[in-house]
Amino acid sequence: MASCVFQSFDKPTSASTGGPRLKALREELVRRGVDGFVVPRADQHQGEYVPPSDDRLAWLTSFSGSAGYAVVLPHAAAVLVDGRYTLQVRDEVDLDAFTPVALADTSLEGWIEANLKIGGRLGYDPWLHTVQQAERLAAAVDAAGGELVALSSNPLDAVWSDRPAPPASPVVVHPLEFAGEATGTKVAAVQEALVKAHVGGLVISDPHNLAWLFNIRGGDVTHTPLVLAYALLPARGRATFFIDSARIDEEVSAHLAGVADVAAPSSFTEALATVAAGGAPVRLDAATGAMALKQAIEQGGGKADVGADPITRLKAVKNTVEQQGSRSAHRRDGVAMARFLAWLAREAPGGELTEIAAVEALEEFRRQTNALMDVSFPTIAGAGPNAAMPHYRVTKASDRTIGQGIFLVDSGGQYRDGTTDITRTVSVGAVTEEMRDRFTRVLKGHIAIATAIFPRGTSGAQLDALARLALWQAGTDFDHGTGHGVGSYLSVHEGPQRLSKLGTVPLEPGMILSNEPGYYKEGSYGIRIENLVLVEPRDVTGGERPMLGFETLSFTPIDRALIDPSLMTEDEIAWLDAYHADVLAHIGPLVDGETLQWLQEATRPLQA
């Protein structure tokens, strides 16, 4: 197999750097007259993927996860992470310098209240925290008897001597054949929403929303084709896109000419003040709008209306072109997955295949579609105990041979017509009865979501329990959401919709989500089964209310060797057999003979 292109297996930093860098930051804080500082894993846009120049948390602590905080005080420093990273953080940070803290047990605010001394001055960068986050910090600091200080520049940057340059990728047009809706039409819909909300304009701080609205893409971060920039959209009139004009060629300039003016990034805060002076409230996105933006609006004499960016919901509901594009992307991706799993079935039993080799092979199969733009996130490929970490990322140091037992691979592709995300857990050699029991319970939860029929207005939180019931009956559960929203050649993790205990947004036809219950036994193995699904109207004979259901988009076999049929109902077995028949029908005609032979065996009826 060819070498990997989109992923690196080197750790970005070493734990050994944690102590010296922490010392340098503390010295800088003393120079600035503050006692502590909060380091979020965020850039100005609150993105999941941040450019190297903004990955401050990783630089300071060596923690490489996609979410978390560090809090540095004179005599204490903590790295706070959610349930996805409680194992990973202990492996990555210098435990003599930083104390890992599980957010499930202690919140960021709770840790600050417990550790900031009375009279302590805690600094923060107002460009890296949303308004709500900053307000929570202020409340926690106040409860501790301290003072929260908004710093004019980031003290960590002052000690980061080899900080990379900020990204400056060229902007590219996302053609109508993939976008499905013209920029002018989208702008009109957003402005209609702004008028209804009685606001004078919108600060577009979310690069995903910027990309959707203007039908553009870029390469400022890995795995998601974003342009990191801002825009101002008045309720009436032309938008202003703040970006270096050197990043825009003639095609993009002509594309934007009908809807937006281009201005230098340096003029953004001044333009904010001008809009604020108009009198009408300015909508600031609660999810991505930085406290610094609110401060700029207020300094201009205006009022920030902190709420939902209307683009977020509009973007989440895929139009018919985007829906069809996702179907095409998933068929293409299904071919790559079938070729990979057939290859894995041949290679893994030899006992010499490693996690890195599997990741490289899967990426190569996707590249051979001749349509892959990037992987949609770093592939999670875990053998044995590594699979027990839901967001494990293999490095050269952690690379493990795929031996007897369970191998989990969670991966996806970015194609111009759609974004994919799929997880399969497969057996390599002998597996235990416990593994088969847990796998089957996860499968039962997956099927419960796939077959759910629910009334309009139902939220993800109301469906989440369906995925967990079979696990609850065995006295266990999983600590992540059941599913997240997915973009259209945008983020593989897209809101506002999700299948989760916290998923309060009603599901609408056209939304795409993942369906991925799991089970993880620390130090032993992990299981997850994931397909993407599309919310669609569902007719129910004799029904009295409009109902919805899910169309399954992913086409990849589920490992029959890990299933205990005695735990499944007749309806569940019928669903699995029908799904496998669909996989064979969709993917079979598109694969080579050797892969087809494997596919035919992998999709046989469960009890045949």
Coordinates of C-alpha atoms in Angstrom, one line a residue:
M1 CA 0.0 0.0 0.0
A2 CA 1.1 3.6 -0.7
S3 CA 2.2 5.8 2.2
C4 CA -0.4 7.8 4.0
V5 CA -1.0 11.3 2.7
F6 CA -3.5 13.0 5.0
Q7 CA -2.5 11.8 8.4
S8 CA 0.6 11.9 10.5
F9 CA 1.5 9.3 13.1
D10 CA 3.9 11.5 15.0
K11 CA 2.8 13.1 18.2
P12 CA 2.7 16.9 17.7
T13 CA 4.6 17.5 21.0
S14 CA 6.3 15.5 23.7
A15 CA 5.2 15.4 27.3
S16 CA 8.8 16.3 28.2
T17 CA 8.2 19.8 27.0
G18 CA 5.3 20.4 29.5
G19 CA 7.4 21.4 32.5
P20 CA 9.6 24.0 30.8
R21 CA 6.7 25.5 28.8
L22 CA 4.6 25.7 31.9
K23 CA 7.4 27.5 33.7
A24 CA 7.8 30.0 30.9
L25 CA 4.1 30.8 30.9
R26 CA 4.0 31.3 34.6
E27 CA 6.9 33.8 34.3
E28 CA 5.0 35.7 31.6
L29 CA 1.9 35.8 33.8
V30 CA 3.9 37.4 36.6
R31 CA 5.2 40.0 34.2
R32 CA 1.6 40.8 33.2
G33 CA 0.4 41.0 36.8
V34 CA -2.0 38.1 36.7
D35 CA -2.0 34.9 38.9
G36 CA -3.3 32.5 36.3
F37 CA -4.6 31.9 32.8
V38 CA -7.1 29.7 31.0
V39 CA -6.0 27.9 27.9
P40 CA -8.9 26.5 25.9
R41 CA -8.5 24.1 22.9
A42 CA -10.0 26.8 20.6
D43 CA -9.3 29.4 18.1
Q44 CA -11.2 32.6 17.4
H45 CA -13.9 30.6 15.7
Q46 CA -14.4 27.8 18.3
G47 CA -13.6 25.1 15.6
E48 CA -13.0 21.4 16.2
Y49 CA -9.9 21.6 14.1
V50 CA -7.6 24.5 14.7
P51 CA -4.6 25.5 12.6
P52 CA -1.1 24.8 14.1
S53 CA -0.7 28.5 14.9
D54 CA -3.7 28.3 17.3
D55 CA -3.2 24.9 18.9
R56 CA -2.1 26.4 22.1
L57 CA -3.4 23.6 24.4
A58 CA -1.4 21.0 22.5
W59 CA 1.8 23.2 22.5
L60 CA 1.6 23.8 26.3
T61 CA 0.5 20.4 27.5
S62 CA 1.1 17.9 24.7
F63 CA -2.6 16.8 24.9
S64 CA -3.7 16.3 21.3
G65 CA -7.5 15.8 21.8
S66 CA -10.1 17.9 20.1
A67 CA -11.6 19.4 23.2
G68 CA -10.4 20.5 26.7
Y69 CA -8.9 23.2 28.8
A70 CA -5.8 23.9 30.8
V71 CA -5.9 26.2 33.8
V72 CA -2.5 27.5 35.0
L73 CA -2.2 28.9 38.5
P74 CA 1.0 29.7 40.5
H75 CA 1.0 26.3 42.3
A76 CA -1.4 24.2 40.3
A77 CA -2.0 23.4 36.7
A78 CA -4.8 21.2 35.4
V79 CA -5.9 19.7 32.0
L80 CA -9.6 19.2 32.0
V81 CA -11.1 16.8 29.4
D82 CA -14.4 15.0 28.7
G83 CA -15.1 11.3 28.8
R84 CA -13.6 10.7 25.3
Y85 CA -10.2 11.6 26.5
T86 CA -9.8 10.6 30.2
L87 CA -7.5 7.7 29.2
Q88 CA -5.6 9.6 26.5
V89 CA -4.8 12.6 28.5
R90 CA -2.9 10.5 31.1
D91 CA -0.8 9.0 28.4
E92 CA 0.1 12.3 26.7
V93 CA 0.7 15.0 29.4
D94 CA 3.6 15.4 31.9
L95 CA 1.9 14.3 35.1
D96 CA 4.5 16.1 37.1
A97 CA 3.5 19.4 35.6
F98 CA -0.2 18.9 34.9
T99 CA -3.0 17.2 36.8
P100 CA -5.6 15.5 34.5
V101 CA -9.2 16.3 35.6
A102 CA -12.3 14.6 34.2
L103 CA -15.0 17.2 33.4
A104 CA -17.6 14.6 34.3
D105 CA -16.4 14.9 37.9
T106 CA -15.3 18.5 38.1
S107 CA -16.3 21.3 35.8
L108 CA -13.9 24.0 34.6
E109 CA -15.7 26.5 36.8
G110 CA -15.7 24.1 39.8
W111 CA -12.0 23.6 39.5
I112 CA -11.4 27.4 39.4
E113 CA -13.6 28.0 42.4
A114 CA -11.7 25.3 44.3
N115 CA -8.2 26.4 43.4
L116 CA -8.1 30.2 42.7
K117 CA -7.1 31.9 45.9
I118 CA -9.0 34.9 47.3
G119 CA -7.9 38.0 45.5
G120 CA -6.4 36.0 42.7
R121 CA -6.4 37.6 39.2
L122 CA -7.2 35.0 36.5
G123 CA -6.5 36.1 32.9
Y124 CA -8.2 35.0 29.8
D125 CA -8.1 35.8 26.1
P126 CA -11.5 37.2 25.1
W127 CA -11.0 36.1 21.5
L128 CA -10.9 32.4 22.5
H129 CA -14.1 32.2 24.7
T130 CA -17.7 32.7 23.7
V131 CA -19.8 35.2 25.6
Q132 CA -21.4 32.4 27.7
Q133 CA -18.1 30.8 28.4
A134 CA -16.6 34.1 29.6
E135 CA -19.7 34.8 31.8
R136 CA -19.3 31.4 33.4
L137 CA -15.6 32.1 34.0
A138 CA -16.5 35.4 35.6
A139 CA -19.1 33.8 37.9
A140 CA -16.6 31.1 39.0
V141 CA -13.8 33.7 39.6
D142 CA -16.3 35.8 41.6
A143 CA -17.4 32.9 43.7
A144 CA -13.7 32.2 44.5
G145 CA -13.2 35.9 45.6
G146 CA -11.0 36.7 42.6
E147 CA -10.9 38.9 39.5
L148 CA -11.3 37.8 35.9
V149 CA -9.0 39.9 33.6
A150 CA -9.5 40.1 29.9
L151 CA -6.0 40.4 28.4
S152 CA -5.3 42.4 25.3
S153 CA -3.0 39.8 23.9
N154 CA -2.4 36.1 24.7
P155 CA 0.5 35.5 27.1
L156 CA 1.1 32.0 25.8
D157 CA 1.9 33.5 22.4
A158 CA 4.6 35.6 24.0
V159 CA 6.6 32.5 25.1
W160 CA 5.8 30.4 22.0
S161 CA 9.0 31.2 20.1
D162 CA 8.5 28.9 17.1
R163 CA 4.8 29.5 16.6
P164 CA 3.7 28.7 13.1
A165 CA 2.4 31.3 10.7
P166 CA -1.4 31.6 10.5
P167 CA -3.0 29.8 7.5
A168 CA -3.6 31.6 4.3
S169 CA -5.0 29.0 1.9
P170 CA -6.7 30.1 -1.4
V171 CA -10.5 30.4 -1.4
V172 CA -12.2 28.2 -3.9
V173 CA -15.8 28.1 -5.2
H174 CA -18.1 25.3 -4.2
P175 CA -20.0 24.8 -7.5
L176 CA -23.8 24.9 -7.7
E177 CA -23.7 21.3 -8.9
F178 CA -22.7 20.3 -5.3
A179 CA -24.2 23.2 -3.3
G180 CA -27.6 22.9 -4.8
E181 CA -28.6 26.5 -4.0
A182 CA -27.2 29.8 -5.2
T183 CA -25.5 32.2 -2.8
G184 CA -28.0 34.9 -3.5
T185 CA -30.9 32.7 -2.5
K186 CA -29.2 31.7 0.7
V187 CA -28.4 35.3 1.6
A188 CA -32.1 36.2 1.1
A189 CA -33.2 33.4 3.4
V190 CA -30.8 34.5 6.1
Q191 CA -31.8 38.1 5.9
E192 CA -35.5 37.2 6.1
A193 CA -34.6 35.4 9.4
L194 CA -32.7 38.5 10.6
V195 CA -35.7 40.8 9.9
K196 CA -38.0 38.4 11.8
A197 CA -35.6 38.4 14.7
H198 CA -35.6 42.3 14.8
V199 CA -31.9 42.6 14.5
G200 CA -29.9 44.9 12.3
G201 CA -27.3 42.4 11.2
L202 CA -25.4 39.2 11.8
V203 CA -21.7 38.6 12.7
I204 CA -20.8 35.4 10.9
S205 CA -18.1 34.0 13.1
D206 CA -18.5 30.3 12.3
P207 CA -16.4 29.4 9.2
H208 CA -18.7 26.5 8.4
N209 CA -21.6 29.0 8.1
L210 CA -19.4 31.3 6.0
A211 CA -18.6 28.5 3.7
W212 CA -22.2 27.4 3.3
L213 CA -23.6 31.0 2.8
F214 CA -21.0 32.1 0.2
N215 CA -20.6 28.6 -1.5
I216 CA -16.9 28.6 -0.9
R217 CA -14.4 26.2 0.6
G218 CA -10.7 26.5 1.6
G219 CA -7.9 24.7 3.3
D220 CA -7.1 26.6 6.5
V221 CA -7.5 23.6 8.8
T222 CA -7.1 19.8 8.3
H223 CA -10.0 17.5 7.4
T224 CA -12.6 20.3 7.0
P225 CA -12.4 22.6 3.9
L226 CA -12.7 25.9 5.8
V227 CA -11.7 29.5 5.3
L228 CA -11.0 31.0 8.7
A229 CA -12.6 34.5 8.3
Y230 CA -15.4 36.7 9.4
A231 CA -18.3 38.3 7.6
L232 CA -21.0 40.9 8.4
L233 CA -24.4 40.5 6.9
P234 CA -26.9 43.4 7.4
A235 CA -30.6 42.6 7.6
R236 CA -30.8 44.6 4.3
G237 CA -28.0 45.2 1.9
R238 CA -24.7 43.6 0.9
A239 CA -22.6 41.5 3.1
T240 CA -18.9 42.2 3.8
F241 CA -16.4 39.4 3.7
F242 CA -13.2 40.2 5.7
I243 CA -10.3 38.4 4.1
D244 CA -6.9 39.1 2.5
S245 CA -7.7 39.8 -1.1
A246 CA -4.5 37.9 -2.1
R247 CA -6.4 34.7 -1.2
I248 CA -9.1 35.4 -3.8
D249 CA -8.6 34.8 -7.5
E250 CA -10.7 36.2 -10.4
E251 CA -13.2 33.3 -10.3
V252 CA -13.9 33.7 -6.6
S253 CA -14.1 37.5 -7.0
A254 CA -16.6 37.2 -9.7
H255 CA -18.5 34.6 -7.7
L256 CA -18.8 36.9 -4.7
A257 CA -19.4 40.1 -6.6
G258 CA -23.2 39.8 -6.6
V259 CA -23.6 39.3 -2.9
A260 CA -20.6 40.6 -0.9
D261 CA -17.9 43.2 -0.7
V262 CA -14.4 42.1 0.3
A263 CA -12.5 44.0 3.0
A264 CA -9.2 43.6 4.8
P265 CA -9.4 41.6 8.1
S266 CA -7.8 44.6 9.9
S267 CA -11.0 46.6 9.2
F268 CA -13.3 44.1 10.9
T269 CA -13.5 45.5 14.4
E270 CA -14.0 49.0 13.0
A271 CA -16.8 47.8 10.8
L272 CA -18.3 46.1 13.8
A273 CA -18.4 49.4 15.6
T274 CA -19.9 51.1 12.6
V275 CA -22.7 48.6 12.4
A276 CA -23.3 48.8 16.1
A277 CA -23.7 52.6 15.9
G278 CA -26.7 52.1 13.6
G279 CA -28.8 51.4 16.7
A280 CA -30.3 48.0 15.9
P281 CA -29.0 45.0 17.9
V282 CA -26.4 43.0 16.1
R283 CA -26.8 39.2 16.3
L284 CA -23.8 37.4 17.6
D285 CA -23.6 33.6 17.4
A286 CA -23.8 32.1 20.9
A287 CA -21.9 29.0 19.8
T288 CA -18.9 30.7 18.1
G289 CA -19.0 34.4 18.7
A290 CA -16.1 35.5 20.9
M291 CA -16.5 37.8 23.9
A292 CA -14.1 40.1 22.1
L293 CA -16.8 40.6 19.4
K294 CA -19.4 41.6 22.0
Q295 CA -16.9 44.0 23.6
A296 CA -16.3 45.6 20.2
I297 CA -20.0 46.0 19.5
E298 CA -20.6 47.6 22.9
Q299 CA -17.6 49.9 22.5
G300 CA -19.2 51.1 19.3
G301 CA -22.3 52.1 21.2
G302 CA -24.4 49.1 20.1
K303 CA -25.9 46.1 21.6
A304 CA -25.0 42.5 20.9
D305 CA -27.9 40.2 20.6
V306 CA -26.4 36.8 21.6
G307 CA -28.3 34.0 20.1
A308 CA -28.4 31.3 17.4
D309 CA -26.9 32.1 14.0
P310 CA -29.9 31.3 11.6
I311 CA -27.4 29.9 9.1
T312 CA -26.7 26.9 11.4
R313 CA -30.2 25.5 11.1
L314 CA -30.5 26.3 7.4
K315 CA -27.2 24.5 6.7
A316 CA -28.2 21.5 8.7
V317 CA -31.2 20.8 6.4
K318 CA -29.7 19.4 3.3
N319 CA -31.4 20.3 0.0
T320 CA -32.2 17.6 -2.6
V321 CA -28.8 18.1 -4.4
E322 CA -26.9 17.7 -1.2
Q323 CA -28.9 14.7 -0.2
Q324 CA -28.2 13.0 -3.5
G325 CA -24.6 14.0 -3.3
S326 CA -24.4 12.3 0.1
R327 CA -25.9 9.1 -1.4
S328 CA -23.3 9.2 -4.2
A329 CA -20.4 9.8 -1.7
H330 CA -21.5 6.9 0.5
R331 CA -21.7 4.5 -2.4
R332 CA -18.2 5.5 -3.4
D333 CA -17.0 5.3 0.1
G334 CA -18.7 1.9 0.5
V335 CA -16.6 0.5 -2.3
A336 CA -13.4 1.7 -0.5
M337 CA -14.6 0.2 2.8
A338 CA -15.5 -3.1 1.1
R339 CA -12.1 -3.3 -0.5
F340 CA -10.4 -2.5 2.8
L341 CA -12.3 -5.0 4.9
A342 CA -11.7 -7.7 2.3
W343 CA -8.0 -6.8 2.4
L344 CA -8.1 -6.8 6.2
A345 CA -9.7 -10.3 6.2
R346 CA -6.8 -11.6 4.2
E347 CA -4.0 -9.8 6.0
A348 CA -4.9 -9.6 9.6
P349 CA -4.9 -13.3 10.4
G350 CA -1.1 -13.4 9.7
G351 CA -0.5 -11.6 12.9
E352 CA 1.9 -9.0 11.5
L353 CA -0.5 -6.2 10.4
T354 CA -0.3 -3.1 12.5
E355 CA -2.8 -0.3 13.2
I356 CA -0.8 2.2 11.2
A357 CA -0.7 -0.2 8.2
A358 CA -4.4 -0.5 8.4
V359 CA -5.0 3.3 8.5
E360 CA -2.7 3.7 5.5
A361 CA -4.4 1.0 3.5
L362 CA -7.9 2.4 4.2
E363 CA -6.8 5.9 3.1
E364 CA -5.2 4.4 -0.1
F365 CA -8.4 2.6 -1.0
R366 CA -10.3 5.9 -0.6
R367 CA -7.7 7.8 -2.6
Q368 CA -8.2 5.2 -5.4
T369 CA -11.8 6.5 -5.8
N370 CA -10.1 9.5 -7.5
A371 CA -12.6 11.7 -5.7
L372 CA -11.1 12.0 -2.1
M373 CA -10.3 15.5 -1.0
D374 CA -9.2 14.6 2.5
V375 CA -10.1 12.2 5.3
S376 CA -12.9 13.7 7.3
F377 CA -11.1 13.2 10.6
P378 CA -8.0 11.3 11.7
T379 CA -8.8 7.6 11.4
I380 CA -9.4 5.8 14.7
A381 CA -7.9 2.3 14.3
G382 CA -7.7 0.4 17.6
A383 CA -6.7 -3.2 18.3
G384 CA -7.4 -4.8 21.6
P385 CA -7.2 -2.3 24.5
N386 CA -6.6 0.6 22.1
A387 CA -10.2 0.2 20.9
A388 CA -11.4 0.9 24.4
M389 CA -10.5 4.6 23.9
P390 CA -13.4 6.0 21.8
H391 CA -11.2 8.7 20.3
Y392 CA -7.9 6.8 20.1
R393 CA -5.4 8.1 17.5
V394 CA -2.6 5.8 16.7
T395 CA 1.0 7.2 16.8
K396 CA 4.3 5.5 16.1
A397 CA 4.7 5.1 19.8
S398 CA 1.3 3.5 20.4
D399 CA 1.1 1.4 17.2
R400 CA -0.1 -2.1 18.0
T401 CA -0.2 -5.3 16.1
I402 CA -3.7 -6.4 15.2
G403 CA -3.9 -9.7 17.1
Q404 CA -6.6 -12.1 18.1
G405 CA -9.8 -10.4 19.2
I406 CA -11.5 -7.2 18.2
F407 CA -10.3 -4.4 15.8
L408 CA -12.2 -1.2 15.6
V409 CA -11.9 1.3 12.7
D410 CA -13.8 4.6 12.6
S411 CA -13.1 6.7 9.5
G412 CA -14.5 8.9 6.9
G413 CA -13.8 10.8 3.7
Q414 CA -14.3 14.3 2.4
Y415 CA -15.7 14.3 -1.2
R416 CA -17.0 17.4 -3.0
D417 CA -20.5 15.9 -3.1
G418 CA -20.6 14.7 0.6
T419 CA -18.9 13.9 3.8
T420 CA -18.8 10.3 5.2
D421 CA -18.2 8.8 8.6
I422 CA -18.4 5.1 9.4
T423 CA -17.3 2.7 12.1
R424 CA -16.9 -1.0 11.9
T425 CA -15.8 -3.4 14.6
V426 CA -14.5 -6.7 13.3
S427 CA -13.2 -10.0 14.7
V428 CA -9.7 -11.2 14.1
G429 CA -9.5 -14.9 15.0
A430 CA -11.2 -16.0 18.2
V431 CA -13.5 -13.8 20.2
T432 CA -15.1 -14.3 23.6
E433 CA -18.8 -14.8 24.4
E434 CA -18.7 -11.6 26.3
M435 CA -17.5 -9.7 23.2
R436 CA -20.3 -11.3 21.2
D437 CA -22.9 -10.4 23.8
R438 CA -21.7 -6.8 24.0
F439 CA -21.4 -6.4 20.2
T440 CA -25.0 -7.8 19.7
R441 CA -26.3 -5.4 22.3
V442 CA -24.7 -2.5 20.5
L443 CA -26.1 -3.8 17.2
K444 CA -29.6 -3.9 18.8
G445 CA -29.3 -0.3 19.8
H446 CA -28.1 0.6 16.3
I447 CA -31.1 -1.1 14.7
A448 CA -33.4 0.6 17.2
I449 CA -32.3 4.0 15.9
A450 CA -32.2 2.9 12.3
T451 CA -35.9 1.7 12.5
A452 CA -37.3 4.4 14.7
I453 CA -40.4 6.2 13.6
F454 CA -41.2 9.4 15.5
P455 CA -43.5 12.4 15.2
R456 CA -42.3 15.8 13.9
G457 CA -40.9 17.9 16.7
T458 CA -39.0 15.0 18.3
S459 CA -35.5 15.8 19.4
G460 CA -32.4 13.6 19.6
A461 CA -32.6 13.4 23.3
Q462 CA -35.9 11.7 23.0
L463 CA -34.4 9.0 20.8
D464 CA -31.1 8.5 22.5
A465 CA -32.3 6.0 25.0
L466 CA -33.3 3.6 22.2
A467 CA -29.7 3.0 21.4
R468 CA -28.8 2.3 25.1
L469 CA -31.7 0.0 26.2
A470 CA -30.1 -3.3 25.4
L471 CA -26.9 -2.2 27.1
W472 CA -28.8 -0.9 30.2
Q473 CA -30.4 -4.3 30.5
A474 CA -27.0 -5.8 30.9
G475 CA -26.0 -3.1 33.4
T476 CA -23.7 -1.1 31.2
D477 CA -23.7 2.0 28.9
F478 CA -21.4 4.2 26.8
D479 CA -20.2 7.7 27.7
H480 CA -20.6 9.5 24.4
G481 CA -23.6 10.7 22.4
T482 CA -25.4 8.3 20.1
G483 CA -25.0 10.5 17.1
H484 CA -23.9 13.9 15.7
G485 CA -24.9 15.9 12.7
V486 CA -22.8 15.8 9.5
G487 CA -22.2 18.4 6.9
S488 CA -22.1 18.4 3.1
Y489 CA -18.4 18.6 2.2
L490 CA -18.1 20.4 5.5
S491 CA -17.6 19.3 9.1
V492 CA -18.1 15.7 10.0
H493 CA -19.4 17.0 13.3
E494 CA -22.1 19.5 12.5
G495 CA -24.8 21.0 14.7
P496 CA -27.4 21.8 15.9
Q497 CA -28.9 18.4 15.6
R498 CA -27.6 15.4 17.5
L499 CA -28.7 12.1 19.0
S500 CA -27.7 12.6 22.6
K501 CA -29.0 13.2 26.1
L502 CA -28.3 16.8 25.4
G503 CA -29.8 16.9 21.9
T504 CA -32.7 19.3 22.3
V505 CA -33.1 20.5 18.7
P506 CA -36.0 18.9 16.8
L507 CA -35.0 16.7 13.9
E508 CA -36.1 17.8 10.5
P509 CA -36.3 16.1 7.1
G510 CA -32.9 16.6 5.3
M511 CA -30.8 16.5 8.4
I512 CA -27.9 13.9 8.4
L513 CA -26.8 12.3 11.6
S514 CA -24.6 9.5 12.7
N515 CA -26.0 6.4 14.4
E516 CA -23.1 5.0 16.6
P517 CA -23.8 3.3 19.9
G518 CA -20.8 1.6 21.5
Y519 CA -19.4 -0.3 24.4
Y520 CA -15.9 0.0 25.9
K521 CA -14.1 -2.2 28.4
E522 CA -11.1 -0.3 29.7
G523 CA -7.8 -2.1 29.0
S524 CA -9.5 -4.8 27.0
Y525 CA -11.5 -3.9 23.9
G526 CA -14.0 -1.5 22.4
I527 CA -17.0 -1.8 20.1
R528 CA -18.8 0.7 18.0
I529 CA -21.2 0.3 15.0
E530 CA -21.8 3.5 13.0
N531 CA -23.7 4.4 9.9
L532 CA -24.9 7.8 8.7
V533 CA -28.7 8.3 8.4
L534 CA -30.9 10.9 6.7
V535 CA -34.1 12.2 8.4
E536 CA -37.0 11.7 6.0
P537 CA -40.8 11.8 6.1
R538 CA -42.4 8.5 6.9
D539 CA -45.9 7.4 6.0
V540 CA -47.6 5.3 8.6
T541 CA -50.8 3.5 7.6
G542 CA -53.6 4.9 9.6
G543 CA -51.3 7.4 11.3
E544 CA -52.8 10.6 12.7
R545 CA -49.7 12.8 12.8
P546 CA -46.8 13.6 10.4
M547 CA -44.1 11.2 11.2
L548 CA -40.4 10.9 10.4
G549 CA -37.8 8.1 10.1
F550 CA -34.3 7.5 8.9
E551 CA -32.8 6.5 5.6
T552 CA -29.5 4.7 6.1
L553 CA -26.8 6.1 3.8
S554 CA -23.8 3.9 4.6
F555 CA -23.3 0.6 2.9
T556 CA -20.8 -1.6 4.6
P557 CA -21.3 -5.1 6.1
I558 CA -21.6 -5.6 9.8
D559 CA -19.4 -8.5 11.1
R560 CA -21.7 -11.6 11.4
A561 CA -19.0 -13.5 13.4
L562 CA -19.5 -11.1 16.3
I563 CA -23.3 -11.5 16.5
D564 CA -25.2 -13.7 18.9
P565 CA -28.5 -14.4 17.1
S566 CA -30.2 -15.7 20.2
L567 CA -30.2 -12.1 21.6
M568 CA -31.9 -10.7 18.6
T569 CA -35.6 -10.5 17.7
E570 CA -37.0 -11.7 14.4
D571 CA -37.5 -8.1 13.3
E572 CA -33.9 -7.2 14.2
I573 CA -32.6 -10.2 12.2
A574 CA -34.9 -9.2 9.3
W575 CA -33.5 -5.6 9.3
L576 CA -29.9 -6.9 9.3
D577 CA -30.5 -9.3 6.4
A578 CA -32.3 -6.6 4.4
Y579 CA -29.5 -4.1 5.1
H580 CA -26.9 -6.7 4.0
A581 CA -28.9 -7.3 0.8
D582 CA -28.9 -3.6 0.1
V583 CA -25.1 -3.4 0.7
L584 CA -24.6 -6.2 -1.8
A585 CA -27.0 -4.6 -4.3
H586 CA -25.4 -1.2 -4.1
I587 CA -21.7 -2.1 -3.7
G588 CA -21.4 -5.5 -5.4
P589 CA -21.5 -4.2 -9.0
L590 CA -18.8 -1.7 -8.3
V591 CA -16.0 -3.9 -6.8
D592 CA -13.4 -6.3 -8.2
G593 CA -13.9 -10.0 -8.2
E594 CA -11.9 -10.8 -5.1
T595 CA -13.7 -8.2 -3.1
L596 CA -17.1 -9.3 -4.4
Q597 CA -16.4 -12.9 -3.3
W598 CA -15.7 -11.6 0.3
L599 CA -18.7 -9.3 0.1
Q600 CA -21.1 -12.1 -0.8
E601 CA -19.9 -14.1 2.2
A602 CA -20.0 -11.1 4.5
T603 CA -23.6 -10.2 3.5
R604 CA -25.1 -13.7 3.8
P605 CA -28.4 -13.9 5.8
L606 CA -27.5 -14.2 9.5
Q607 CA -28.8 -17.7 10.0
A608 CA -28.1 -19.0 6.6

